[in-house]
CSV table of C-alpha atoms and ligand atoms in Angstrom, one decimal:
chain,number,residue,atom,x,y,z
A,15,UNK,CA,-56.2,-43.3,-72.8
A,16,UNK,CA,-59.1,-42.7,-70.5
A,17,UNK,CA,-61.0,-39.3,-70.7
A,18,UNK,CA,-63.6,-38.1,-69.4
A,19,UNK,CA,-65.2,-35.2,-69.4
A,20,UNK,CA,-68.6,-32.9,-68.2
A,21,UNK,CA,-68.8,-29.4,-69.9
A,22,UNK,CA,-71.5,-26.6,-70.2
A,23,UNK,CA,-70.5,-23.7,-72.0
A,24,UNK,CA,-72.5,-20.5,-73.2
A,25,UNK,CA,-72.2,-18.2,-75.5
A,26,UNK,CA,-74.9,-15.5,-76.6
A,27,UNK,CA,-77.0,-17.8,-78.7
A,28,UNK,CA,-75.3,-21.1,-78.2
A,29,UNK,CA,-74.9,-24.0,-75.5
A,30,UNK,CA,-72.8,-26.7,-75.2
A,31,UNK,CA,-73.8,-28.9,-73.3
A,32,UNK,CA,-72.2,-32.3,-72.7
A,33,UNK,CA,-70.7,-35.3,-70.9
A,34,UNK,CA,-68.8,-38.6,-72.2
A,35,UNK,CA,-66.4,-40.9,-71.7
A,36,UNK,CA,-63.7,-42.3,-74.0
A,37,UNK,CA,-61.3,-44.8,-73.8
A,38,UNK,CA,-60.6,-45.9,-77.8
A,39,UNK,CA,-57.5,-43.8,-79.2
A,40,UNK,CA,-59.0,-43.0,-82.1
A,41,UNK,CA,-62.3,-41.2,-81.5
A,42,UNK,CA,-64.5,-38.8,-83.8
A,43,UNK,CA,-66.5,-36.1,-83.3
A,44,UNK,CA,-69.1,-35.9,-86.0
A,45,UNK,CA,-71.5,-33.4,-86.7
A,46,UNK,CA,-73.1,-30.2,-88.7
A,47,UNK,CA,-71.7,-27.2,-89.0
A,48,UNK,CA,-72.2,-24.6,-85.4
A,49,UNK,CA,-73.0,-28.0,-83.3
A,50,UNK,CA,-70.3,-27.2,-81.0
A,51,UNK,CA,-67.2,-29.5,-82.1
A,52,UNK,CA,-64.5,-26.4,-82.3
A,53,UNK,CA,-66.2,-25.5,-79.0
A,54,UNK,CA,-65.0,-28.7,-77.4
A,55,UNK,CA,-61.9,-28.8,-78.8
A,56,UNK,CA,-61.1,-25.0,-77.3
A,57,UNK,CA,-62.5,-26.2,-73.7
A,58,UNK,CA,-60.2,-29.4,-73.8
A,59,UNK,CA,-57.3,-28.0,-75.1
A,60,UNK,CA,-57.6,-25.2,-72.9
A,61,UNK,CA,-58.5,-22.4,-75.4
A,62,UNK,CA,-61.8,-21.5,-73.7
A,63,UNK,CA,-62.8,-21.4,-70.4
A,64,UNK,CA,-65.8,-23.8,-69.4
A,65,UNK,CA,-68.8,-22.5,-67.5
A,66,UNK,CA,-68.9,-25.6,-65.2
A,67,UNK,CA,-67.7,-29.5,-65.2
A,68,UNK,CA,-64.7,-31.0,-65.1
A,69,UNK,CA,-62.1,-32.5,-67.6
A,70,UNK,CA,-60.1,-35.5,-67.0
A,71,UNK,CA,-57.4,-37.3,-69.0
A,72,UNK,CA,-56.1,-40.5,-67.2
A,73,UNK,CA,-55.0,-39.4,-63.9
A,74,UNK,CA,-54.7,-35.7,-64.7
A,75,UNK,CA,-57.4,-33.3,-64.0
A,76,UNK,CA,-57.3,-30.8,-66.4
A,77,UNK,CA,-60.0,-28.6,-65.6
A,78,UNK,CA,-62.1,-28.8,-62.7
A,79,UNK,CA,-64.6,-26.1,-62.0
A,80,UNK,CA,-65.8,-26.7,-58.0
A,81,UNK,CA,-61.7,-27.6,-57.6
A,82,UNK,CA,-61.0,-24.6,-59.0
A,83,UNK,CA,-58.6,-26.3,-61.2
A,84,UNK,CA,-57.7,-24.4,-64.8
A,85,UNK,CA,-54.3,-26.1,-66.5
A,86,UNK,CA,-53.0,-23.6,-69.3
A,87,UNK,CA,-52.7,-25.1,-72.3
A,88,UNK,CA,-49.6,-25.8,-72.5
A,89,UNK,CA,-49.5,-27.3,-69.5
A,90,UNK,CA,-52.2,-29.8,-70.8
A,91,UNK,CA,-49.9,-31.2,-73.0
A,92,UNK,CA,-52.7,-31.8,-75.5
A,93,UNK,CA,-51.9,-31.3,-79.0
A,94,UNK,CA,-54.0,-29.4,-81.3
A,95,UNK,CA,-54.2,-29.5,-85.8
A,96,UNK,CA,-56.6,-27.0,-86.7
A,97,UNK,CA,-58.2,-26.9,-90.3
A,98,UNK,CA,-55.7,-24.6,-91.9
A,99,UNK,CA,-52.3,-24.9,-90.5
A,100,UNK,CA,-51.0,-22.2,-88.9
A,101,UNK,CA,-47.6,-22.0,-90.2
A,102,UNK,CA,-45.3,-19.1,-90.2
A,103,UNK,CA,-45.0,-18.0,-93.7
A,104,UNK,CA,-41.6,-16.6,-94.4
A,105,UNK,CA,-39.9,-19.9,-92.1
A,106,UNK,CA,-38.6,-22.6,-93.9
A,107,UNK,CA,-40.6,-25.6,-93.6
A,108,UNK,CA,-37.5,-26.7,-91.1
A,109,UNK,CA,-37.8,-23.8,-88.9
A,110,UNK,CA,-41.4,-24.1,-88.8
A,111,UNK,CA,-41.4,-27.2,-87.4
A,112,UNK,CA,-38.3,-27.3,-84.3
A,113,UNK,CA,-39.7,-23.7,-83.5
A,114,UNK,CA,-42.1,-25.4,-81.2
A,115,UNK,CA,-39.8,-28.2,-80.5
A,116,UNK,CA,-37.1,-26.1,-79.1
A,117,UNK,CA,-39.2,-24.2,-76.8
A,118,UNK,CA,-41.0,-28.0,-75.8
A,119,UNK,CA,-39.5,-29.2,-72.1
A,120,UNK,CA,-36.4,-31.5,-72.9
A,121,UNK,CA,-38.6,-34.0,-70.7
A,122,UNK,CA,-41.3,-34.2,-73.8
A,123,UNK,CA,-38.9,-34.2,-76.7
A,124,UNK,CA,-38.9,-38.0,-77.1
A,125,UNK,CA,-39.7,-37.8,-80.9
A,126,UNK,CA,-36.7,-38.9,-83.0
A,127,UNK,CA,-37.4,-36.0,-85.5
A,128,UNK,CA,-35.8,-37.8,-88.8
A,129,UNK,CA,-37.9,-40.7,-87.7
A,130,UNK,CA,-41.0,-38.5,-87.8
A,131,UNK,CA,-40.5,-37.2,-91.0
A,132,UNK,CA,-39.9,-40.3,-92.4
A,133,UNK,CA,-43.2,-41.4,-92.0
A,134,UNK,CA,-45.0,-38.3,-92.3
A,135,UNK,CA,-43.3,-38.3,-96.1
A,136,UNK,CA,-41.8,-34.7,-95.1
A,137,UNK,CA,-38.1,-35.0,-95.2
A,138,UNK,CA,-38.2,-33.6,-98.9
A,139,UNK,CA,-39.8,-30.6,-98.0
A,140,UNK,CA,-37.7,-29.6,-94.6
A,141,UNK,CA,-35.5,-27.0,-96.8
A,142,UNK,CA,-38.7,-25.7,-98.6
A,143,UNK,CA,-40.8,-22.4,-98.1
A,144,UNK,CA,-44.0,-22.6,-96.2
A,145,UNK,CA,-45.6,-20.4,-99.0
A,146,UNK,CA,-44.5,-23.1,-101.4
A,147,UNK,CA,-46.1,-26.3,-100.2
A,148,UNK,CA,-49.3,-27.5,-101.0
A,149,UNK,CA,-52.3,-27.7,-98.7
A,150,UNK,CA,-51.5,-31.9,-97.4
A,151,UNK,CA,-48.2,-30.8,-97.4
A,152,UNK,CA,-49.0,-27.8,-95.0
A,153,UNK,CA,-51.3,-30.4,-93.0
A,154,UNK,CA,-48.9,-32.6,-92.7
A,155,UNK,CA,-45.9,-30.6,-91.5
A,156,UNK,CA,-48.5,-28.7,-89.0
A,157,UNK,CA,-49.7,-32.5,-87.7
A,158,UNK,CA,-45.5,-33.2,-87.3
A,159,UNK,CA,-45.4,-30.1,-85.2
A,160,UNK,CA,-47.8,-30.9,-83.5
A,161,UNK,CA,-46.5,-34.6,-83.1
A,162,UNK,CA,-42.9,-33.0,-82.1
A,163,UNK,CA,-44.2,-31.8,-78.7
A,164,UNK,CA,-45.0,-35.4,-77.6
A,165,UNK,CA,-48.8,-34.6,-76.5
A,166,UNK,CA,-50.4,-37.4,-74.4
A,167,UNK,CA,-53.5,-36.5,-76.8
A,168,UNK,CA,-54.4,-35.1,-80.3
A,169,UNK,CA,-57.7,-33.0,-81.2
A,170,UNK,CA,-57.6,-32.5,-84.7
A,171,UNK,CA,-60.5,-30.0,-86.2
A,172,UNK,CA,-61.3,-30.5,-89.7
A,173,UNK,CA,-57.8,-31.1,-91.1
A,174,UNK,CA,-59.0,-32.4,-94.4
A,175,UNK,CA,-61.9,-30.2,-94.8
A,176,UNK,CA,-59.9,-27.4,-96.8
A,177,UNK,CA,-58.4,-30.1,-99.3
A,178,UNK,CA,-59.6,-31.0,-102.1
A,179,UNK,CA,-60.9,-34.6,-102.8
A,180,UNK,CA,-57.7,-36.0,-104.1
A,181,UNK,CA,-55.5,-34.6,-101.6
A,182,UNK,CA,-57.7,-35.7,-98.9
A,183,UNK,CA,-57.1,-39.2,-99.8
A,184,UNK,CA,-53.4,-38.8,-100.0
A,185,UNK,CA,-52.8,-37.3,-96.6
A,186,UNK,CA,-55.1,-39.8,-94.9
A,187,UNK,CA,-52.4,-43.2,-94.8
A,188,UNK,CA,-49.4,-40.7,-93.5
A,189,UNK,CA,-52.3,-39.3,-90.5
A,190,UNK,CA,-52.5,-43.1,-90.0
A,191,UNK,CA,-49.0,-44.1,-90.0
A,192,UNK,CA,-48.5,-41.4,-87.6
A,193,UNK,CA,-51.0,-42.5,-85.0
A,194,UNK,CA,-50.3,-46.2,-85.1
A,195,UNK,CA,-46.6,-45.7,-85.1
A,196,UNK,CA,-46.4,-43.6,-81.8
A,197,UNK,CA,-49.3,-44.8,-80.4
A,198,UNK,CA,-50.7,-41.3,-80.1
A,199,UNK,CA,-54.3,-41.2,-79.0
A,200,UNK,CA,-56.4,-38.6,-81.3
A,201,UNK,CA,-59.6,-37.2,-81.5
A,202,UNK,CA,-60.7,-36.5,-84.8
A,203,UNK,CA,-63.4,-33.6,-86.1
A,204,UNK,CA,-65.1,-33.6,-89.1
A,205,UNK,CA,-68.6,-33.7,-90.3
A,206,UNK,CA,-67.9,-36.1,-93.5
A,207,UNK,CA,-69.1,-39.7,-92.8
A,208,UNK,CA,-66.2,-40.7,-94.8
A,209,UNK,CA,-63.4,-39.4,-92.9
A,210,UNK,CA,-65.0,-40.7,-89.7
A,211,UNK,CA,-64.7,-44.4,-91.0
A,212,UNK,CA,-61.3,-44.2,-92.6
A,213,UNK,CA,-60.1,-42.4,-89.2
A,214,UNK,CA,-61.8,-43.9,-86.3
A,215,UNK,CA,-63.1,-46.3,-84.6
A,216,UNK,CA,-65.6,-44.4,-82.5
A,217,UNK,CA,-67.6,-41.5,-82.9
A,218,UNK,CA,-69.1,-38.9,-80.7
A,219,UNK,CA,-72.3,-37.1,-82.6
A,220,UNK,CA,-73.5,-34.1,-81.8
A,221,UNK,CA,-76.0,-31.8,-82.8
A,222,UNK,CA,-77.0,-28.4,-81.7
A,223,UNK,CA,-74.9,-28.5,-78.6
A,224,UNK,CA,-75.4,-32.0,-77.2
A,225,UNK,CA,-74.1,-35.3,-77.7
A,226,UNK,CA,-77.0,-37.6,-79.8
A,227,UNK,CA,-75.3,-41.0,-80.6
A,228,UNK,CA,-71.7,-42.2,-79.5
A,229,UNK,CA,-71.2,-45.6,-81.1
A,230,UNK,CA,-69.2,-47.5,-83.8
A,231,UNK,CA,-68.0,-45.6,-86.8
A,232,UNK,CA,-69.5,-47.6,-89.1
A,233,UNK,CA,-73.0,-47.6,-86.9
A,234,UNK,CA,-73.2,-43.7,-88.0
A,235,UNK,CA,-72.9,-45.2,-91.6
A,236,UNK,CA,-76.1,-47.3,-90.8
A,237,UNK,CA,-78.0,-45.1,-88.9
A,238,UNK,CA,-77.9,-42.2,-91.9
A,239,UNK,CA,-79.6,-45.3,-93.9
A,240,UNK,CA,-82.6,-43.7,-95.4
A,241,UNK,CA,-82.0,-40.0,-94.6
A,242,UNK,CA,-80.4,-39.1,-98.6
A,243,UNK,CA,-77.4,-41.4,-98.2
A,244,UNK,CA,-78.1,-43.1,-101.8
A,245,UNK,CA,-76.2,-46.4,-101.2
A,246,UNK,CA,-73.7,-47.8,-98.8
A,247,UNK,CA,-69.9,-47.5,-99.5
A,248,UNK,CA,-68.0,-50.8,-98.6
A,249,UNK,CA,-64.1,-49.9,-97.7
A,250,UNK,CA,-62.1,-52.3,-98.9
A,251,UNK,CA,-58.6,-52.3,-97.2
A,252,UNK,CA,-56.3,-54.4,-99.5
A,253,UNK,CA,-52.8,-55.0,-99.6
A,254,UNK,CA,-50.3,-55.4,-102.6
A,255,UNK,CA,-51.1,-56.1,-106.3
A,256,UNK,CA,-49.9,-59.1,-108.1
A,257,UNK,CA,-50.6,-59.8,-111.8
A,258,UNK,CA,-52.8,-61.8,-112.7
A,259,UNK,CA,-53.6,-62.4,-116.7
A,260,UNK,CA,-54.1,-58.5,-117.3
A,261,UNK,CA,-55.7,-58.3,-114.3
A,262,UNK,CA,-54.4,-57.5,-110.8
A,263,UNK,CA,-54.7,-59.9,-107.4
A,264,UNK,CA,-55.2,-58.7,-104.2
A,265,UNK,CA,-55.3,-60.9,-101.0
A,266,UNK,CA,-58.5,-59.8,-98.8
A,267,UNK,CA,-58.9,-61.4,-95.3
A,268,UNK,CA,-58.4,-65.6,-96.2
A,269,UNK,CA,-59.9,-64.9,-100.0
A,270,UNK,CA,-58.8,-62.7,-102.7
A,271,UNK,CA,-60.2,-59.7,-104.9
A,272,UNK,CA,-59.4,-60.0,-109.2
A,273,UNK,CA,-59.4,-55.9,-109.6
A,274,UNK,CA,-58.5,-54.0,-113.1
A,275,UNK,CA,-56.5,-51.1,-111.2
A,276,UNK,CA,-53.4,-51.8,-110.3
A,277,UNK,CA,-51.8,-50.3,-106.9
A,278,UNK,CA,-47.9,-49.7,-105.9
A,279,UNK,CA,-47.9,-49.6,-101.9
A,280,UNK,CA,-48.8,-52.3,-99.6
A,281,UNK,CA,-51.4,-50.5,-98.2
A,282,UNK,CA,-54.7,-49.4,-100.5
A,283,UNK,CA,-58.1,-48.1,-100.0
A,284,UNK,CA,-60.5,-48.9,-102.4
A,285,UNK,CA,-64.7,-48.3,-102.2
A,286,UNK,CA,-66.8,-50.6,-103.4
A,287,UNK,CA,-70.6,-49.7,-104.0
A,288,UNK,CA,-73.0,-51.7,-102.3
A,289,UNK,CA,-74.9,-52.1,-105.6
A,290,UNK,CA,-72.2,-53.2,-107.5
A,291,UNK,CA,-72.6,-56.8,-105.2
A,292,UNK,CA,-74.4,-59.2,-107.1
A,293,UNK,CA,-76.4,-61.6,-105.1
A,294,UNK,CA,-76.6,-65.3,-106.6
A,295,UNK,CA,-78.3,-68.3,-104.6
A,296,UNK,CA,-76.1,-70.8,-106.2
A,297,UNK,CA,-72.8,-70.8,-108.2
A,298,UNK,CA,-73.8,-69.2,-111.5
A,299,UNK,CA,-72.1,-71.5,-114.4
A,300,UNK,CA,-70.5,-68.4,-116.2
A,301,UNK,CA,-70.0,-65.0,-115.9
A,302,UNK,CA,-68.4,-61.6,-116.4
A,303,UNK,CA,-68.2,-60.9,-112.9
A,304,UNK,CA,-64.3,-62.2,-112.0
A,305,UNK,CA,-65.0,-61.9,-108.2
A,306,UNK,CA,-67.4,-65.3,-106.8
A,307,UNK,CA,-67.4,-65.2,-103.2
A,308,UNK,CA,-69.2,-67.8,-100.9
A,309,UNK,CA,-71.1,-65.7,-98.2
A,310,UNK,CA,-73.3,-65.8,-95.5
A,311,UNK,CA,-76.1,-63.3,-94.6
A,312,UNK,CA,-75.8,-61.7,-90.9
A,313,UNK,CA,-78.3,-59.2,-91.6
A,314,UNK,CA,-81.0,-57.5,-93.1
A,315,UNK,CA,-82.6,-54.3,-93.0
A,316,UNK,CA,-84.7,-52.5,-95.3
A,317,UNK,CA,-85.5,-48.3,-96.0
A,318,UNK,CA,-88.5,-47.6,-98.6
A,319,UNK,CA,-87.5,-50.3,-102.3
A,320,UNK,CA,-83.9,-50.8,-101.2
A,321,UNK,CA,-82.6,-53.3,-98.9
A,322,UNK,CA,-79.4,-53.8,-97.6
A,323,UNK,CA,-77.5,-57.3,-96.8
A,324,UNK,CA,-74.9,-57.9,-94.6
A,325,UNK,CA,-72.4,-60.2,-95.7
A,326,UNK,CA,-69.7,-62.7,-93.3
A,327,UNK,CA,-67.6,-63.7,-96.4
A,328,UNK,CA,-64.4,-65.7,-94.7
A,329,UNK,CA,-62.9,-63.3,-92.1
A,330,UNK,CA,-64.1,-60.2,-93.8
A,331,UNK,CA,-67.5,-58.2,-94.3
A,332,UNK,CA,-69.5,-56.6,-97.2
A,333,UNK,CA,-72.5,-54.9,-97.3
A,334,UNK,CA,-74.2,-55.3,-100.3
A,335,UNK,CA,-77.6,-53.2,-101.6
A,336,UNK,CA,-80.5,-55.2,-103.6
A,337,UNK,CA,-84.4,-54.6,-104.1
A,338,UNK,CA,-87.0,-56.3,-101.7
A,339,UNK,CA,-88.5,-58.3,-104.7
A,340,UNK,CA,-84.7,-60.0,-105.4
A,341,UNK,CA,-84.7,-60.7,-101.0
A,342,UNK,CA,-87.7,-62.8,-101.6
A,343,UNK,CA,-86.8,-64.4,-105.0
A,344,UNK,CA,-83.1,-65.6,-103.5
A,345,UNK,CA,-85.4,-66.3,-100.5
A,346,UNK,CA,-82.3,-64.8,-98.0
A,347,UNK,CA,-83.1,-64.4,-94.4
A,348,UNK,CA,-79.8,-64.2,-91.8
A,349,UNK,CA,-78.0,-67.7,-92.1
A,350,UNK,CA,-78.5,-68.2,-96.5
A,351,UNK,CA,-75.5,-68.9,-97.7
A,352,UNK,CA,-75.0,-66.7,-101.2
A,353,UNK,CA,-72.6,-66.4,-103.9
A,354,UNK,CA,-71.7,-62.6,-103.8
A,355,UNK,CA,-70.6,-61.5,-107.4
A,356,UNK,CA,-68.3,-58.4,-108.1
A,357,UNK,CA,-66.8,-57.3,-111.4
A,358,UNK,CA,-63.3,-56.3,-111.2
A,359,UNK,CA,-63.9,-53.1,-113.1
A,360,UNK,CA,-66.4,-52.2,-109.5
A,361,UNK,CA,-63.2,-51.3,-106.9
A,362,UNK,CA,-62.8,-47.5,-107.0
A,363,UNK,CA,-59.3,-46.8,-105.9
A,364,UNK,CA,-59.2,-44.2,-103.3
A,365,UNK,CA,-55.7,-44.3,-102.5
B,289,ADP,P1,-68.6,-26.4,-85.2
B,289,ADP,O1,-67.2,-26.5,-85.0
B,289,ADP,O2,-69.4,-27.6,-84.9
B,289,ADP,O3,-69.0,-25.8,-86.6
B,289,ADP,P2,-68.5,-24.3,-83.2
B,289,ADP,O4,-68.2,-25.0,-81.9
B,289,ADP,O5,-67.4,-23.5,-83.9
B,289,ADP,O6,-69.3,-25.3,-84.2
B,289,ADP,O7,-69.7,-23.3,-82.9
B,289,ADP,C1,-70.9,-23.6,-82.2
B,289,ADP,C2,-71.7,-22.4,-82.0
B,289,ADP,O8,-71.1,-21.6,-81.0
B,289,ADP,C3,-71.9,-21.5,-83.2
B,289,ADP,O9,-73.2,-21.0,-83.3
B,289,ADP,C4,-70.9,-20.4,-83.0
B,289,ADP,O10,-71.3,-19.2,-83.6
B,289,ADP,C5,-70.9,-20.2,-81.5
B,289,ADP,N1,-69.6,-19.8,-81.0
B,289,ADP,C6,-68.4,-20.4,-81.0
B,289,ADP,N2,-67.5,-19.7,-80.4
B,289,ADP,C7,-68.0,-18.6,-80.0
B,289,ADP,C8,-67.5,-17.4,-79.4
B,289,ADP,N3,-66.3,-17.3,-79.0
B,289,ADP,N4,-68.4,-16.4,-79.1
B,289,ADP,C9,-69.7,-16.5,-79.5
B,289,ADP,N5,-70.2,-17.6,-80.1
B,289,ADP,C10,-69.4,-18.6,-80.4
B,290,MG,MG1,-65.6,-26.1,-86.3
């Protein structure tokens, strides 16, 4: 997916300004609330009008101002999951979603439908009543919707914001399984750092208006570095449990991870505190930690008594969080070689 796009909008106290390109499919737009991110999702899916500027995704323009070009949205063909879905409530849960899908060209419908629900985890709830299902439930059938009108693109605003912690985490590997299986590009809005790295790979950040930063998702986890995030969160992608003792193994890049919690699926999330890393200069003899894994340092950088040491370890990376006096002690610079140590009991599942 290519698109690019130059927009100015007004309202009475507010402007958007902006311009950017994108090209990855999975793209975020991060930032406080009022910064403008609903605003760009309405100009690009053809909610609001622009001012002036242009909007162009691959070959098709979209919206052109001097061309006097304007596609309606549905003509756009741009798919759009706001924060609460907007389902309608006394459908079933099956009527709700080919509503759409029967009114979508025949030309788009190229979604095998069972084949959607199937990985969207729906197919139990088709028969149900809108006003029975649970928020993620309601996110997801709205996202299959959505998915059902084969867009060439998917803005998503919010969609996890109005779930509650645990839910959140559920929805997130049936967002993913969506997006990788049909190859759907998406662009993502949120304003929790978290979401951004779990969901994309690149993020767009703007404040008051106007694009400040577009970099690497887990860039905008390093730049917030000293400005009230406490400590770094490692994201530890892991695949399925064996046993081991009472223990649990998990393969991790070329090495493996001894963890306490146990895990059914073959794909889990787990978050790892950079200050549960222990940093050793040699092989310690004996202890509690069941994790010893032989790193070397790629970076350092520091914020006020805390410094933060980036980790190759095998194929993989960790970030790990230690106080200048223990940097000088291990004497580390980028090159050391260190023994990273990690209790089991320090992965924190998150789904
Ligand atoms: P965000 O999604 O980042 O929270 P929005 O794009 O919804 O921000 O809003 C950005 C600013 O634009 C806010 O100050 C909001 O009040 C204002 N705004 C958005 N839509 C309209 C509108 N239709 N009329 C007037 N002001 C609007
Ligand atoms: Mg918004």
């Amino acid at each position: 997916m290519q698109l690019d796009v130059e927009l100015k909008k007004s309202f009475k106290d507010f402007t958007l300004d902006v311009a950017f390109s994108l090209s990855s499919s999975r793209t975020g737009i991060f930032g406080p609330s009022g910064s403008g991110k609903s605003t760009i999702m309405n100009l690009l899916s053809g909610l609001e009008l622009p001012d002036s500027g242009f909007i162009r995704l691959d070959d098709t323009v979209l919206f052109d101002a001097k061309k006097k070009i304007n596609l309606k949205p549905d003509q756009r063909n741009v798919g759009v999951v706001f924060q609460h879905a907007h389902l309608f409530p006394h459908m079933s849960v099956k009527r709700n979603l080919f509503y759409g899908y029967k009114r979508t060209r025949p030309e788009y419908r190229q979604i095998d439908p069972d084949g959607l629900f199937k990985v969207l985890g729906i197919t139990r709830l088709l028969s149900r009543d809108v006003s029975t299902l649970s928020g993620g439930e309601r996110q997801r059938i709205a996202l299959a919707r959505t998915v059902l009108s084969n867009p060439r693109l998917i803005l998503m605003d919010e969609p996890l914001s109005a779930l509650d912690e645990g839910h959140k985490f559920q929805i997130i590997p049936y967002l993913k399984n969506v997006f990788n299986h049909y190859g759907i590009p998406m662009i993502f809005i949120s304003h929790s750092v978290l979401e951004m790295r779990m969901m994309t790979d690149e993020v767009l950040v703007i404040e008051e208006g106007r694009i400040q930063q577009h970099s690497a998702a887990e860039e905008l986890v390093k730049k917030s570095w000293g400005s009230g995030l406490e400590s770094y969160i490692n994201l530890i992608h892991l695949g399925s449990a064996s046993p081991y003792k009472d223990l649990f193994r998990y393969k991790w890049g070329d090495t493996s991870f001894i963890l306490t919690e146990p895990a059914k699926g073959e794909e889990n999330l787990f978050e790892l505190d950079s200050r549960d890393i222990l940093l050793f200069k040699r092989h310690p003899e004996a202890t509690s930690a069941r994790n010893l894994l032989e790193c070397t340092v790629t970076d350092i950088y520091g914020s006020g008594n805390r410094v933060r040491v980036e980790l190759a370890c095998g194929n993989e990376h960790l970030i790990a969080q230690i106080v200048p006096e223990s940097v000088h002690e291990l004497g580390i610079e980028k090159g050391t070689m260190v023994v990273a140590a990690i209790k089991a009991s320090a992965f924190k599942k998150i789904f």
